[in-house]
Tab-separated table of C-alpha atoms in Angstrom:
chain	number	residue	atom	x	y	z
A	30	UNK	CA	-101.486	-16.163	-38.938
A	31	UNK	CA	-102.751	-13.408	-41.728
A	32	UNK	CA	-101.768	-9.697	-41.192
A	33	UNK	CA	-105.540	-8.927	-40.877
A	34	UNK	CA	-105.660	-11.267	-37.734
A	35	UNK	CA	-103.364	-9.832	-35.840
A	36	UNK	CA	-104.382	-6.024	-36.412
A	37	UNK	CA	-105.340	-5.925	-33.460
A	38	UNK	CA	-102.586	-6.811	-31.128
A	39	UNK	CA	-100.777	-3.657	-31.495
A	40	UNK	CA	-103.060	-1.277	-30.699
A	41	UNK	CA	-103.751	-4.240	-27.417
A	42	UNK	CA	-100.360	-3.767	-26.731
A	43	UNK	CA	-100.353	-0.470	-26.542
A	44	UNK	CA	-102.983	-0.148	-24.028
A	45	UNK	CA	-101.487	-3.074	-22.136
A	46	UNK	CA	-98.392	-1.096	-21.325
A	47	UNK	CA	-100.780	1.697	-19.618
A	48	UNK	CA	-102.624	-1.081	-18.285
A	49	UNK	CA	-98.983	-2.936	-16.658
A	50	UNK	CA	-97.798	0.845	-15.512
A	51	UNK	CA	-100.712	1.418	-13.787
A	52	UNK	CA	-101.908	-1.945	-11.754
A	53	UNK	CA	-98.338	-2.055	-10.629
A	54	UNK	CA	-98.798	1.192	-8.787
A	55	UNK	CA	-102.051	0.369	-7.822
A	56	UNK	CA	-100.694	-2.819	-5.934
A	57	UNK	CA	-97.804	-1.652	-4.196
A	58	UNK	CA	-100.052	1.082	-3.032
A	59	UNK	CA	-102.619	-0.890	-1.583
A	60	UNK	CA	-99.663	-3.137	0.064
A	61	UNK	CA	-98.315	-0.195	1.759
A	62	UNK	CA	-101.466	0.768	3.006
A	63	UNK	CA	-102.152	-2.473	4.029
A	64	UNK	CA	-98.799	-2.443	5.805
A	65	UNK	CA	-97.998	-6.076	4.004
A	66	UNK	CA	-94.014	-5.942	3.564
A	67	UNK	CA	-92.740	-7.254	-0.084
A	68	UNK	CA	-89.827	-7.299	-1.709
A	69	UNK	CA	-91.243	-6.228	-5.483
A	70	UNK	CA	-93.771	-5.686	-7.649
A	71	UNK	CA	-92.858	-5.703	-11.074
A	72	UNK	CA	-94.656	-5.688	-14.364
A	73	UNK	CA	-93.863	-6.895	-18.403
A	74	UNK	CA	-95.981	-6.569	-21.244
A	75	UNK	CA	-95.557	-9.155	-23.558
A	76	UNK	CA	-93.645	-8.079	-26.713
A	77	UNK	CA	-95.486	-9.066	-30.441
A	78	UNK	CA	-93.229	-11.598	-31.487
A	79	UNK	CA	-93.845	-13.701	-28.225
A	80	UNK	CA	-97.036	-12.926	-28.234
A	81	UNK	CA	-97.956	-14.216	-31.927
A	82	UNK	CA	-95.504	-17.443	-30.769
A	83	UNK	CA	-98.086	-17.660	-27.594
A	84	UNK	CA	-100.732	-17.654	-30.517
A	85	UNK	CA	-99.621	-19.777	-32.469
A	86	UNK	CA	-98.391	-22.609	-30.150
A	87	UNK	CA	-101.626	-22.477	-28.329
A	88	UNK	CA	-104.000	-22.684	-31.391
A	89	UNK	CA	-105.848	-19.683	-30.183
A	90	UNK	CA	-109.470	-19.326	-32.162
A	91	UNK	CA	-110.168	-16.103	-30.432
A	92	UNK	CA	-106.873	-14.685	-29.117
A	93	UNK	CA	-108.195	-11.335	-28.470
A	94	UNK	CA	-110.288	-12.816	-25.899
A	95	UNK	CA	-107.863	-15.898	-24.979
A	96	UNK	CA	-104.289	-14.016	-24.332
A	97	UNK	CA	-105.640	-13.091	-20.701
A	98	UNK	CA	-101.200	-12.738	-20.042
A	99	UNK	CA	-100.224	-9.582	-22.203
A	100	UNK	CA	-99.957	-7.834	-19.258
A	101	UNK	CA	-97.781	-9.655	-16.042
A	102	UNK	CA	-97.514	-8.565	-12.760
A	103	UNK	CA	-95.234	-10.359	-10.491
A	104	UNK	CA	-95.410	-9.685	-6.608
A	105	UNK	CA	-92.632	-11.293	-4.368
A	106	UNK	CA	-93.267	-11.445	-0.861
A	107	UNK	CA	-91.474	-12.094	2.437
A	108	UNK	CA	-93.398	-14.960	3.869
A	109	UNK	CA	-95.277	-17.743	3.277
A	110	UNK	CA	-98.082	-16.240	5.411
A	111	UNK	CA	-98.772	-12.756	3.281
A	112	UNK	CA	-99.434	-14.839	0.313
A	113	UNK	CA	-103.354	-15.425	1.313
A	114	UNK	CA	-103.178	-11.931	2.842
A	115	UNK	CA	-102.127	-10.463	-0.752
A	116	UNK	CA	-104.552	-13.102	-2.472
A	117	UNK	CA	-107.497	-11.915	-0.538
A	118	UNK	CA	-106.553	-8.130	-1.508
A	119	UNK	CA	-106.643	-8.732	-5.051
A	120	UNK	CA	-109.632	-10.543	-4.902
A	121	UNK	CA	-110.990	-7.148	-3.038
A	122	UNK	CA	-109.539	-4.957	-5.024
A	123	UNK	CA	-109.962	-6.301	-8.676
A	124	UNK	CA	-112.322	-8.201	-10.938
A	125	UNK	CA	-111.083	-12.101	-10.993
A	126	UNK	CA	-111.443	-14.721	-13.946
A	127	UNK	CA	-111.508	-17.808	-11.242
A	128	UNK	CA	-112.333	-20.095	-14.689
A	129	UNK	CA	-108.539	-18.782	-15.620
A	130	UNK	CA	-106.953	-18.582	-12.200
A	131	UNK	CA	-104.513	-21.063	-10.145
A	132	UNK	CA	-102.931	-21.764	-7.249
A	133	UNK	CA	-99.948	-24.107	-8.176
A	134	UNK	CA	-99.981	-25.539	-5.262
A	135	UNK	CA	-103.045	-27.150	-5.121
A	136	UNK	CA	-102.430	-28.861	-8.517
A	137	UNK	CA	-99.290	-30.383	-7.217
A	138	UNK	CA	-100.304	-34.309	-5.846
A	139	UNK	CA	-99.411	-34.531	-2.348
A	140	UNK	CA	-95.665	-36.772	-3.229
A	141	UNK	CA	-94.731	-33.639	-5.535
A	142	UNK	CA	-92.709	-30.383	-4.428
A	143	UNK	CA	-92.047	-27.817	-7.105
A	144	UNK	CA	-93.201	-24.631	-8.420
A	145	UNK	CA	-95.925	-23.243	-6.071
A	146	UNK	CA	-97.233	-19.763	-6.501
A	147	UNK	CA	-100.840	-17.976	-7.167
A	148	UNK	CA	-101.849	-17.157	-10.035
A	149	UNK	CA	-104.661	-14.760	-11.230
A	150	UNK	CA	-106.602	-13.335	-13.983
A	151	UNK	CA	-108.310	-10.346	-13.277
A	152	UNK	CA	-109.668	-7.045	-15.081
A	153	UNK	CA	-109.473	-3.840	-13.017
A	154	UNK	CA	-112.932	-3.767	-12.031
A	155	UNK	CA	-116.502	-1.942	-12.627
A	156	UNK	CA	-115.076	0.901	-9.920
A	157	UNK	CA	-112.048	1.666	-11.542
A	158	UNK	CA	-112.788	1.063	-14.886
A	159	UNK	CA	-115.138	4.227	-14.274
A	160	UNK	CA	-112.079	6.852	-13.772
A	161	UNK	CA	-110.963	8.933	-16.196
A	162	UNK	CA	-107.263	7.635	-15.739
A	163	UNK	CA	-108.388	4.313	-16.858
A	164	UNK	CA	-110.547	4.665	-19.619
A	165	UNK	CA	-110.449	1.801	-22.696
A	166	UNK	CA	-108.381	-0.622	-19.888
A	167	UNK	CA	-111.370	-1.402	-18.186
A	168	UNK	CA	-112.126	-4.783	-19.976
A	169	UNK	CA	-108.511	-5.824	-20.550
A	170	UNK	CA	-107.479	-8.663	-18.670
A	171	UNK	CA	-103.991	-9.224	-16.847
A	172	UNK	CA	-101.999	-11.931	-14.660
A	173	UNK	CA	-101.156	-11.400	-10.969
A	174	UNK	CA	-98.639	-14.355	-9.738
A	175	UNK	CA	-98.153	-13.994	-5.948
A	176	UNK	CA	-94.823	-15.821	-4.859
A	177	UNK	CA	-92.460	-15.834	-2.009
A	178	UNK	CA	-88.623	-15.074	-2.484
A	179	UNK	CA	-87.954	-18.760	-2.221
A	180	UNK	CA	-91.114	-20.094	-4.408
A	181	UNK	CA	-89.638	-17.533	-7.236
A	182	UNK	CA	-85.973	-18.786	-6.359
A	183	UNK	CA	-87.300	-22.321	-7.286
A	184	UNK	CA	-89.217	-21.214	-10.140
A	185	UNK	CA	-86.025	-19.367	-11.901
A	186	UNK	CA	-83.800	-22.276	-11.398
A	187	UNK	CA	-86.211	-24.789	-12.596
A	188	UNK	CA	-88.155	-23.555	-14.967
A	189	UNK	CA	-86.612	-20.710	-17.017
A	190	UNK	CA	-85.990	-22.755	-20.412
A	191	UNK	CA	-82.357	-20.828	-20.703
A	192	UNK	CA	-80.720	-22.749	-17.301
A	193	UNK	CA	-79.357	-25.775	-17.219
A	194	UNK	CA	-82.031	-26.876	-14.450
A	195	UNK	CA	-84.723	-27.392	-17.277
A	196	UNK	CA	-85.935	-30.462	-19.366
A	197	UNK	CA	-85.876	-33.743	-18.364
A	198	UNK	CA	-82.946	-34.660	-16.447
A	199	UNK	CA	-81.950	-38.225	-15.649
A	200	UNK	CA	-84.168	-39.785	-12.855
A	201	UNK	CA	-80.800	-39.615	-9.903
A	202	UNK	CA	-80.758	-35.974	-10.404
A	203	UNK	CA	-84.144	-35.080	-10.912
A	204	UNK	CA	-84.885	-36.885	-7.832
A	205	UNK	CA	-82.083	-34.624	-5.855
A	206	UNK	CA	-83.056	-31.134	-7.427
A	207	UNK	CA	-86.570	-32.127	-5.789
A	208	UNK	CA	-85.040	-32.891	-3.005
A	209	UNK	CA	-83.304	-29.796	-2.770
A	210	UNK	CA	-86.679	-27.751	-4.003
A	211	UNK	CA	-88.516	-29.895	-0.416
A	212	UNK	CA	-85.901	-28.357	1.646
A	213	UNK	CA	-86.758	-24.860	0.334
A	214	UNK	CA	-90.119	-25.318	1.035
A	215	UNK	CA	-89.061	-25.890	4.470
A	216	UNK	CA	-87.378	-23.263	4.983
A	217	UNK	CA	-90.236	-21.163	3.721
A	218	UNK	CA	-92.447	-22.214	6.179
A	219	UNK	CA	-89.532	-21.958	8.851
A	220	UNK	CA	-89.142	-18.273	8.088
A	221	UNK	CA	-92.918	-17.978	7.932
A	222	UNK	CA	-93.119	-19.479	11.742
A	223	UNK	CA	-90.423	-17.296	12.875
A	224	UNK	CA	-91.520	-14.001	11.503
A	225	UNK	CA	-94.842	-14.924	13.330
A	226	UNK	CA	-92.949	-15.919	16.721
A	227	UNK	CA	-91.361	-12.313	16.273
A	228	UNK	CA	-94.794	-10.900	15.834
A	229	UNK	CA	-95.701	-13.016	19.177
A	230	UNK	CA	-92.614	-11.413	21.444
A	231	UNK	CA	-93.278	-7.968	20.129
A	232	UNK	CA	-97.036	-8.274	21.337
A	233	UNK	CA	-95.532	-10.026	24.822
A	234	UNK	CA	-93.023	-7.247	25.385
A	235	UNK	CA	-96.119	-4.533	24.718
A	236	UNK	CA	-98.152	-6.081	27.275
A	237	UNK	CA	-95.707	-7.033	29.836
A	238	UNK	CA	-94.189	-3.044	29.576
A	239	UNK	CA	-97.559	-1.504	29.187
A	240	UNK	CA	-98.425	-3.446	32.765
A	241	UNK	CA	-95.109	-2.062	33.954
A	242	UNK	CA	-92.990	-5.197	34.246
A	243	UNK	CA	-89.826	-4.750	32.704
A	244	UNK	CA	-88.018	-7.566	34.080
A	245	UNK	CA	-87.267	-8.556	30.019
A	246	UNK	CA	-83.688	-8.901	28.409
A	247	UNK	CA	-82.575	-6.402	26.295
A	248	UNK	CA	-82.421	-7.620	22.457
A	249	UNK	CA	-82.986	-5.612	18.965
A	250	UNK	CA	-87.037	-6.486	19.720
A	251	UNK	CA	-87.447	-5.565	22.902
A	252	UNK	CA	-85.199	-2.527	22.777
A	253	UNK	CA	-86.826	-1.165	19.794
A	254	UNK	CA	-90.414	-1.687	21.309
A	255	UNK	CA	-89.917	-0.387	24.608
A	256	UNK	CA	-88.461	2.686	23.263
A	257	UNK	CA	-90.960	3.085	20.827
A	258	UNK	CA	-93.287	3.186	23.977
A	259	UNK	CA	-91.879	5.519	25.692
A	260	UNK	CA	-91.439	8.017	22.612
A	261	UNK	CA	-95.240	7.821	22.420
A	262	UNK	CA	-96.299	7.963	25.934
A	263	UNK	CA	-94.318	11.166	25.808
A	264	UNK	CA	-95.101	12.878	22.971
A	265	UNK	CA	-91.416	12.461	21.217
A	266	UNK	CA	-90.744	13.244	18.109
A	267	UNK	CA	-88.017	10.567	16.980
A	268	UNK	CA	-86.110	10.803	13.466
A	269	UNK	CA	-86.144	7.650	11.688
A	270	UNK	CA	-84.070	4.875	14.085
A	271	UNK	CA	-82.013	2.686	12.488
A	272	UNK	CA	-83.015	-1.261	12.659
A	273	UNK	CA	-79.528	-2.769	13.376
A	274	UNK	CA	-79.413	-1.484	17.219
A	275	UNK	CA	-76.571	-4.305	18.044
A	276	UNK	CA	-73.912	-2.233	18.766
A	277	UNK	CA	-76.056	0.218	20.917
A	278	UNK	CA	-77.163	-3.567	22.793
A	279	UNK	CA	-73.519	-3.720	23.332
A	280	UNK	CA	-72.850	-0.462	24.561
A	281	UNK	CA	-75.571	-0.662	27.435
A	282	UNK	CA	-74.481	-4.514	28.199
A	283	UNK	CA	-70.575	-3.311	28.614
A	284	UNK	CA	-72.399	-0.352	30.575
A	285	UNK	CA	-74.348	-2.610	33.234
A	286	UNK	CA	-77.978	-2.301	31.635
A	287	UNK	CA	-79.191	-5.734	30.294
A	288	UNK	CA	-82.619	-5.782	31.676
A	289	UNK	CA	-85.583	-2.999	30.531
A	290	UNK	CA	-86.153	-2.669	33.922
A	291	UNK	CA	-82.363	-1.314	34.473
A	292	UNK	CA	-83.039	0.674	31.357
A	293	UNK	CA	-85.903	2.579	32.456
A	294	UNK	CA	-84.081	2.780	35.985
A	295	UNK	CA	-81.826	5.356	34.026
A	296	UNK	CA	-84.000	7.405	32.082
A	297	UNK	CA	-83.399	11.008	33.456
A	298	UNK	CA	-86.617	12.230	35.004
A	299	UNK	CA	-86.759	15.495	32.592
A	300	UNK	CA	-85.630	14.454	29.560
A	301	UNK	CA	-88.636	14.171	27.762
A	302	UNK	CA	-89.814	17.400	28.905
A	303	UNK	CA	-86.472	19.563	27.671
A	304	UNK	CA	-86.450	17.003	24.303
A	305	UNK	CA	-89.306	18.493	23.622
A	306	UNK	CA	-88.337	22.206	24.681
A	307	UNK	CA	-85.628	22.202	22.395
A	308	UNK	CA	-87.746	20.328	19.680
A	309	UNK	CA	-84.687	18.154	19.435
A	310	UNK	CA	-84.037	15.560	16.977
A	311	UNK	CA	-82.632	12.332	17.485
A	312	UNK	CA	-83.308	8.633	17.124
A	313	UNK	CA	-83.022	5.429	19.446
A	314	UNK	CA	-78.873	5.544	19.406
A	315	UNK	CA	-78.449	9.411	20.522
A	316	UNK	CA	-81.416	9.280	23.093
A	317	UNK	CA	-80.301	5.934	24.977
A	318	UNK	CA	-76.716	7.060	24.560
A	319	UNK	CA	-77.820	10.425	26.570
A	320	UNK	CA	-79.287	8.385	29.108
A	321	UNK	CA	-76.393	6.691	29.659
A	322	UNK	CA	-73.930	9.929	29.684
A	323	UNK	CA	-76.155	11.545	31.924
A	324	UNK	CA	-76.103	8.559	34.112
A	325	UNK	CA	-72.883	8.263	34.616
A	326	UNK	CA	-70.412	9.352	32.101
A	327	UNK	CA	-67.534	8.713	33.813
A	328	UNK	CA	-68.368	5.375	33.881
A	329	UNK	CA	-69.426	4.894	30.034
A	330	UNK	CA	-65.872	6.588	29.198
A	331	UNK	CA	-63.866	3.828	31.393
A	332	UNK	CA	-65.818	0.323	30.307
A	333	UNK	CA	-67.989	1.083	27.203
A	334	UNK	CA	-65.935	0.270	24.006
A	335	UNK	CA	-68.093	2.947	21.307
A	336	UNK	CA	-67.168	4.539	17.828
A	337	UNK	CA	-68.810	7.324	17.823
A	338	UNK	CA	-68.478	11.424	18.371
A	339	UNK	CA	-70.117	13.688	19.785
A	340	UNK	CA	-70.186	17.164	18.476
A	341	UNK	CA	-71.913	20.546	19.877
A	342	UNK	CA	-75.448	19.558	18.433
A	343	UNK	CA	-75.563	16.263	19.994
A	344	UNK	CA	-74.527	18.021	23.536
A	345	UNK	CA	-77.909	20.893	23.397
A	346	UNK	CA	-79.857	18.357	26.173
A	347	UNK	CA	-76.606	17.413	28.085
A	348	UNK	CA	-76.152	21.037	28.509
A	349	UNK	CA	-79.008	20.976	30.065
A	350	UNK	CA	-78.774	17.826	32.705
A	351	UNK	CA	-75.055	18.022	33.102
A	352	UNK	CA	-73.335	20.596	35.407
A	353	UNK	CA	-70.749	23.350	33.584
A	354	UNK	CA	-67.627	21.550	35.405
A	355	UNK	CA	-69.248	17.821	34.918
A	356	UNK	CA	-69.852	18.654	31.112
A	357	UNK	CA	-66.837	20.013	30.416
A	358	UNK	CA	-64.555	17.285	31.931
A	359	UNK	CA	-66.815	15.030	30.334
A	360	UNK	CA	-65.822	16.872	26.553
A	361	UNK	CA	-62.587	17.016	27.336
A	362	UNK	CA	-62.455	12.845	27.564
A	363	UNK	CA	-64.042	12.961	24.479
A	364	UNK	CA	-61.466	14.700	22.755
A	365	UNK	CA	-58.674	12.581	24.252
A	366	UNK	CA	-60.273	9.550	22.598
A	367	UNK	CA	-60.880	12.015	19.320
A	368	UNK	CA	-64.593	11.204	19.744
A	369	UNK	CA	-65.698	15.132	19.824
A	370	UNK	CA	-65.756	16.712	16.702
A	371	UNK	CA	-65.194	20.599	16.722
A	372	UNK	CA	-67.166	23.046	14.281
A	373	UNK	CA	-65.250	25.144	12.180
């Protein structure tokens, strides 16, 4: 290809790197409002050199209007599930080239498992295109591929040309990498019906506990949603809660509590009101733990194995629900088990 032909692919390329910046921020915000969990967005612009090749090896007549891939963006997703979520978004959100489009995995014949992921062309619409920020990108075209973290897993070991995975292999292994590839389908769709059992309980435990029957083990779900109810029925402000709660579960099993119902048995009738006097801040570990100290600390000292300290900060609402004498016996455990730190 002449000079003259291809004077135009660098100035392209330099809008396409605006264009790949920006549509990447534009999609992860729209997934966060959205509230559709992923594990990245990313974007490439193609470089010249593989973008003449592209040319070249496709026989392009009319590149400029052909290469609808100088611009990639590559989402990767959770579950199975959020793919048609995400797929409906961009279809919202953006202009789409259906002519130049695919889903993968319709093109597969119904004996085949391999690559399987969605695949757009789209422009950034008549909307957009209007705003100052993205003037002169308005017409350029770019690819959206939509894939789970196991559909992209296949996809890398199968199909990038520098792994041994690639080519044609001889029939008694090509048969067993396929094999292998159904069996990450599976689990695809395993993970997809799990996350949406998950989604199921949560909406369970809400009702049940919103109807006041509490009569539901305590696990990381549960836990986490009654608490969450509570905070909001009154008016607590929580700090960010961590999402591994296990050792907290094993805390209030080892302290008698394994029902939500024997949980909310224990909840000191004030706290909420002097949380919020104090404007406290905490999170799901220091508030249960509270509970459980103002229950009965005697108790949580003797048969609750815990790694943690307290320190003067953590002690402003027991102060205030634990008598002098009570409190300071109570400290004074602590510090034989070095679990009280002291402020310089």
């Amino acid at each position: 290809m002449e000079d003259k032909d291809t004077n135009w692919l660098d100035s392209a390329l330099m809008a396409h790197n605006r264009l790949t910046e920006s549509v990447v921020i534009i999609i992860e915000n729209l997934l966060k409002a959205n509230n559709i969990d992923y594990l990245t967005v990313t974007g490439r612009t193609k470089d010249k050199k593989s973008a003449l090749e592209k040319i070249n090896r496709k026989s392009y007549k009319n590149p400029k209007s052909q290469m609808t891939d100088l611009s990639g963006i590559r989402i990767i997703l959770y579950f199975e599930s959020d793919i048609n979520k995400v797929s409906e978004l961009i279809s919202d959100s953006f202009d789409i080239d259906f002519d130049n489009s695919l889903d993968k995995s319709k093109v597969l014949s119904k004996d085949q498992i391999g690559y399987r992921s969605v695949h757009y062309v789209c422009t950034l619409g008549q909307g957009r295109s209007n705003l100052p920020e993205y003037l002169e990108l308005g017409e350029l075209k770019f690819e959206v591929q939509v894939r789970t973290i196991l559909q992209h897993a296949w996809a890398e070991l199968a199909h990038d040309s520098s792994y041994k995975f690639s080519g044609t292999l001889p029939p008694e292994i090509e048969r067993k990498l396929y094999l292998y590839a159904g069996m990450l389908e599976i689990a695809d769709k395993g993970f997809d019906e799990i996350s949406a059992q998950i989604d199921s309980y949560k909406k369970s435990v809400d009702e049940k506990s919103k109807a006041g029957d509490y009569s539901i083990s305590i696990d990381s779900i549960s836990l986490s949603e009654f608490f969450n109810s509570w905070a909001s029925k009154n008016n607590i402000n929580i700090t960010s809660s961590p999402k591994n709660t296990s050792e907290l579960i094993q805390e209030l099993s080892l302290f008698g509590i394994k029902t939500l119902a024997e949980l909310n048995d224990i909840i000191p009738k004030e706290y909420a009101t002097i949380y919020n006097k104090l404007e406290d801040e905490s999170n799901i570990l220091g508030v249960i733990r509270d509970w459980m100290l103002i229950n009965d600390w005697k108790k949580f000292i003797n048969d609750v194995s815990f790694n943690w300290a307290l320190d003067e900060d953590s002690i402003k609402i027991l102060r205030e629900l634990i008598e002098n004498k009570e409190l300071k016996d109570m400290i004074d455990e602590f510090k034989k088990k070095n679990a009280f730190i002291i402020d310089d």
